[in-house]
């Protein structure tokens, strides 16, 4: 049975890392839900915008597969760039869509965790004052509706690059949102906080770059695997990421890459057939 993970939040969960900046993660045991079917994962996983790119889900799932070679992972992408916490209220379209997709996925998968990253859109105008209460309602509703009272809820922190340059300069209260996120994870059952300490942004000053997304995914995996908060960078994250990207690909994975290259005009039909 596929172990599935719901991905919700805003653009840094969807992923805006530049795809050409990091090696692809190709793993036949990682599936993504698209058009009502499980398909082999290829980034962007969460195609909410034409600018979608590398996100944290790929390295999260790949790290899981490395440690648990008998498992198949299913990603349920439902994040929406620019969404505020209010956009995720229980009566909102985003919430209802996430629930619908997850219930559909649960027909042939076991919901194993919920990955959350949101807060940039609430990092101004005192929105932090009600963030904890609103997030609590959302989390409880998800657990109730999905009949998963103990489902791990992994909460990613906001990057320290916010509040300075580019679009990120407007996130002047990101530290207060981070305090709310960490406090929530520390106080609520089956919730775990993942720090973005040391991670870097794209030139826009608000979106995690590709390499940082890879490391972030490893921290998310550490949190859910160990059922613990990850408050500092992992001491082994560079080594672990290197193991993932240098793994020998299976024949199925190699064929998948060739077929993608052919479909994108990078490989001739004759060469595809010969190889």
Coordinates of C-alpha atoms in Angstrom, one line a residue:
X1 CA 0.0 0.0 0.0
X2 CA 1.3 3.5 -0.9
X3 CA 2.1 5.7 2.0
X4 CA 0.7 9.1 1.1
X5 CA 1.5 12.7 2.3
X6 CA -0.7 15.7 1.9
X7 CA 1.3 18.9 0.9
X8 CA -0.4 22.1 1.8
X9 CA 0.5 25.8 2.4
X10 CA 1.8 28.4 0.0
X11 CA 4.6 28.8 -2.6
X12 CA 7.5 27.5 -0.6
X13 CA 5.6 24.2 -0.1
X14 CA 4.7 24.2 -3.8
X15 CA 8.3 24.9 -4.7
X16 CA 9.9 27.7 -6.6
X17 CA 13.5 26.5 -6.8
X18 CA 15.1 26.7 -10.2
X19 CA 15.0 23.2 -11.7
X20 CA 18.3 23.5 -13.5
X21 CA 20.1 24.4 -10.3
X22 CA 20.0 20.9 -8.8
X23 CA 20.1 17.3 -10.2
X24 CA 16.8 15.7 -10.8
X25 CA 15.4 13.3 -8.2
X26 CA 14.0 10.3 -10.1
X27 CA 12.7 7.4 -8.1
X28 CA 10.1 4.8 -9.3
X29 CA 8.9 4.4 -5.8
X30 CA 7.8 8.0 -5.5
X31 CA 4.4 8.7 -7.0
X32 CA 2.5 11.9 -7.3
X33 CA -1.3 12.3 -7.6
X34 CA -2.2 14.0 -10.9
X35 CA -5.4 13.9 -12.8
X36 CA -6.8 11.3 -10.5
X37 CA -3.9 8.8 -11.0
X38 CA -0.6 8.0 -9.3
X39 CA 2.2 8.9 -11.7
X40 CA 6.0 8.6 -11.3
X41 CA 7.2 11.8 -9.6
X42 CA 8.8 14.5 -11.7
X43 CA 9.3 18.1 -10.6
X44 CA 7.5 20.4 -10.4
X45 CA 5.3 18.2 -8.2
X46 CA 2.9 21.0 -7.2
X47 CA 2.1 22.7 -10.4
X48 CA 0.1 25.7 -9.0
X49 CA 1.8 28.3 -11.2
X50 CA 3.8 28.3 -14.5
X51 CA 6.8 29.2 -12.4
X52 CA 6.5 26.2 -10.1
X53 CA 9.9 24.4 -9.6
X54 CA 11.9 22.3 -7.2
X55 CA 10.3 21.8 -3.8
X56 CA 11.0 20.0 -0.6
X57 CA 8.8 17.0 -1.3
X58 CA 11.2 15.3 -3.7
X59 CA 14.1 15.0 -1.2
X60 CA 11.7 14.3 1.6
X61 CA 10.2 11.3 -0.3
X62 CA 13.6 10.2 -1.6
X63 CA 15.1 10.1 1.9
X64 CA 12.1 8.0 3.0
X65 CA 12.7 5.5 0.2
X66 CA 16.4 5.3 1.1
X67 CA 15.7 4.3 4.7
X68 CA 12.6 2.2 3.9
X69 CA 13.3 0.4 0.6
X70 CA 10.1 -1.6 0.9
X71 CA 7.9 1.5 0.8
X72 CA 6.2 3.4 -2.0
X73 CA 5.5 7.1 -1.4
X74 CA 2.6 9.0 -2.8
X75 CA 2.6 12.8 -2.8
X76 CA -0.7 14.8 -2.8
X77 CA 0.2 18.3 -4.0
X78 CA -2.4 20.9 -2.9
X79 CA -0.3 24.0 -2.0
X80 CA -1.2 27.3 -3.4
X81 CA 1.2 30.2 -4.0
X82 CA 0.5 33.4 -2.2
X83 CA -2.3 31.9 0.0
X84 CA -2.9 33.3 3.4
X85 CA -3.9 31.4 6.5
X86 CA -7.5 32.7 5.9
X87 CA -7.4 31.1 2.5
X88 CA -7.0 27.8 4.3
X89 CA -10.0 28.2 6.6
X90 CA -12.3 25.2 6.9
X91 CA -14.9 26.7 4.6
X92 CA -12.4 27.7 1.9
X93 CA -11.9 26.3 -1.6
X94 CA -8.3 25.4 -0.8
X95 CA -9.2 23.4 2.3
X96 CA -12.1 21.6 0.6
X97 CA -9.9 20.8 -2.4
X98 CA -7.1 19.4 -0.2
X99 CA -9.7 17.2 1.7
X100 CA -11.2 16.0 -1.5
X101 CA -7.8 15.0 -3.1
X102 CA -6.7 13.3 0.1
X103 CA -9.9 11.3 0.5
X104 CA -9.5 10.2 -3.2
X105 CA -5.9 9.2 -2.5
X106 CA -6.8 7.3 0.6
X107 CA -8.8 4.9 -1.6
X108 CA -5.6 3.1 -2.4
X109 CA -3.1 4.6 -0.1
X110 CA -2.5 5.1 3.6
X111 CA -2.3 8.7 4.7
X112 CA 0.9 8.9 6.7
X113 CA 1.6 12.6 7.2
X114 CA 0.7 16.2 6.4
X115 CA 3.4 18.6 5.3
X116 CA 2.7 22.3 6.0
X117 CA 4.6 25.4 5.0
X118 CA 2.8 28.7 5.2
X119 CA 3.2 32.1 6.8
X120 CA 4.9 34.6 4.5
X121 CA 1.5 36.0 3.5
X122 CA 0.7 36.5 7.2
X123 CA 4.0 38.2 8.1
X124 CA 2.6 41.7 8.4
X125 CA -0.2 43.9 9.8
X126 CA -0.3 42.0 13.1
X127 CA -1.7 38.8 11.7
X128 CA 0.6 36.8 14.0
X129 CA -1.7 37.7 16.9
X130 CA -4.4 35.2 15.7
X131 CA -2.3 32.8 13.7
X132 CA -2.1 30.1 16.4
X133 CA -5.8 30.0 17.0
X134 CA -6.6 29.9 13.3
X135 CA -4.0 27.2 12.6
X136 CA -5.4 25.1 15.5
X137 CA -8.9 25.1 13.9
X138 CA -7.5 24.0 10.5
X139 CA -5.4 21.2 11.9
X140 CA -8.2 19.8 14.1
X141 CA -10.6 20.0 11.2
X142 CA -8.2 18.1 8.9
X143 CA -7.8 15.4 11.5
X144 CA -11.5 15.1 12.1
X145 CA -12.6 15.0 8.5
X146 CA -9.9 12.6 7.4
X147 CA -10.5 10.5 10.5
X148 CA -6.8 10.7 11.3
X149 CA -6.6 12.0 14.9
X150 CA -2.9 11.2 15.3
X151 CA -1.6 12.0 11.8
X152 CA 1.8 13.7 12.1
X153 CA 1.6 17.4 11.1
X154 CA 5.0 18.7 10.0
X155 CA 5.4 22.5 10.2
X156 CA 8.2 24.2 8.4
X157 CA 9.7 27.5 9.7
X158 CA 10.1 30.7 7.6
X159 CA 13.6 31.6 6.3
X160 CA 15.8 34.2 8.0
X161 CA 16.3 35.9 4.7
X162 CA 12.8 37.4 4.9
X163 CA 12.2 41.0 5.7
X164 CA 15.3 42.2 3.8
X165 CA 15.2 42.3 0.0
X166 CA 12.9 41.7 -3.0
X167 CA 9.4 40.5 -2.3
X168 CA 10.6 39.2 1.0
X169 CA 11.2 42.7 2.4
X170 CA 7.4 43.0 3.1
X171 CA 7.5 40.0 5.5
X172 CA 8.5 42.3 8.4
X173 CA 6.9 40.1 11.1
X174 CA 8.2 36.7 9.9
X175 CA 10.0 36.2 13.2
X176 CA 6.7 36.5 15.1
X177 CA 5.0 34.0 12.7
X178 CA 8.0 31.7 13.3
X179 CA 7.4 31.9 17.0
X180 CA 3.7 31.0 16.5
X181 CA 4.6 28.0 14.3
X182 CA 7.2 26.7 16.7
X183 CA 5.0 27.3 19.8
X184 CA 2.1 25.4 18.0
X185 CA 4.3 22.5 17.2
X186 CA 5.7 22.3 20.7
X187 CA 2.4 22.4 22.4
X188 CA 0.1 20.4 20.1
X189 CA 0.2 16.6 19.9
X190 CA 1.7 14.9 16.9
X191 CA 3.0 18.2 15.5
X192 CA 6.7 18.7 14.7
X193 CA 8.6 21.9 13.8
X194 CA 11.3 22.1 11.2
X195 CA 13.7 25.0 11.2
X196 CA 14.7 26.8 8.0
X197 CA 17.9 28.0 9.7
X198 CA 20.8 28.5 7.2
X199 CA 18.6 28.1 4.2
X200 CA 18.9 30.6 1.3
X201 CA 16.5 32.3 -1.1
X202 CA 16.2 32.9 -4.8
X203 CA 17.0 36.5 -6.0
X204 CA 13.4 37.4 -5.2
X205 CA 14.1 37.3 -1.5
X206 CA 11.1 35.2 -0.6
X207 CA 11.3 31.8 -2.2
X208 CA 13.8 29.1 -1.0
X209 CA 16.3 28.2 -3.7
X210 CA 16.6 24.7 -5.1
X211 CA 19.5 23.5 -2.9
X212 CA 17.8 24.8 0.2
X213 CA 14.6 23.1 -0.7
X214 CA 16.5 19.8 -1.0
X215 CA 17.9 20.3 2.5
X216 CA 14.5 21.4 3.9
X217 CA 13.0 18.2 2.6
X218 CA 15.6 16.1 4.5
X219 CA 14.7 18.0 7.7
X220 CA 11.0 17.3 7.1
X221 CA 11.8 13.6 6.8
X222 CA 14.0 13.7 10.0
X223 CA 11.1 15.2 11.9
X224 CA 8.5 12.7 10.8
X225 CA 10.8 9.7 10.9
X226 CA 12.1 10.5 14.4
X227 CA 8.9 12.1 15.6
X228 CA 10.9 15.1 16.8
X229 CA 11.4 18.8 16.3
X230 CA 14.3 19.8 14.0
X231 CA 15.5 23.1 15.5
X232 CA 18.9 23.3 13.7
X233 CA 20.4 22.1 10.4
X234 CA 21.1 18.3 10.3
X235 CA 24.7 17.5 10.8
X236 CA 24.5 14.9 8.0
X237 CA 22.3 16.7 5.4
X238 CA 25.1 17.4 2.9
X239 CA 26.2 13.8 3.0
X240 CA 22.6 12.5 2.8
X241 CA 21.7 14.6 -0.1
X242 CA 24.9 13.5 -1.9
X243 CA 23.8 9.8 -1.4
X244 CA 20.4 10.6 -2.9
X245 CA 21.6 12.3 -6.0
X246 CA 24.4 9.7 -6.7
X247 CA 22.2 6.6 -6.3
X248 CA 22.3 4.2 -9.2
X249 CA 19.1 4.4 -11.1
X250 CA 17.0 1.4 -12.0
X251 CA 16.2 0.4 -15.6
X252 CA 12.7 1.8 -15.2
X253 CA 14.0 5.1 -14.0
X254 CA 16.5 5.4 -16.8
X255 CA 13.8 4.7 -19.3
X256 CA 11.6 7.3 -17.7
X257 CA 14.3 9.9 -18.1
X258 CA 14.8 8.9 -21.8
X259 CA 11.1 9.1 -22.5
X260 CA 11.0 12.6 -20.9
X261 CA 14.0 13.7 -23.0
X262 CA 12.3 12.4 -26.1
X263 CA 9.0 14.1 -25.3
X264 CA 10.8 17.4 -24.7
X265 CA 12.7 17.2 -27.9
X266 CA 16.1 16.5 -26.3
X267 CA 16.4 13.0 -27.8
X268 CA 15.6 11.6 -31.3
X269 CA 13.1 8.8 -31.8
X270 CA 15.9 6.7 -33.3
X271 CA 18.2 7.2 -30.3
X272 CA 15.4 6.5 -27.9
X273 CA 14.7 3.1 -29.6
X274 CA 18.4 2.2 -29.8
X275 CA 18.9 3.0 -26.1

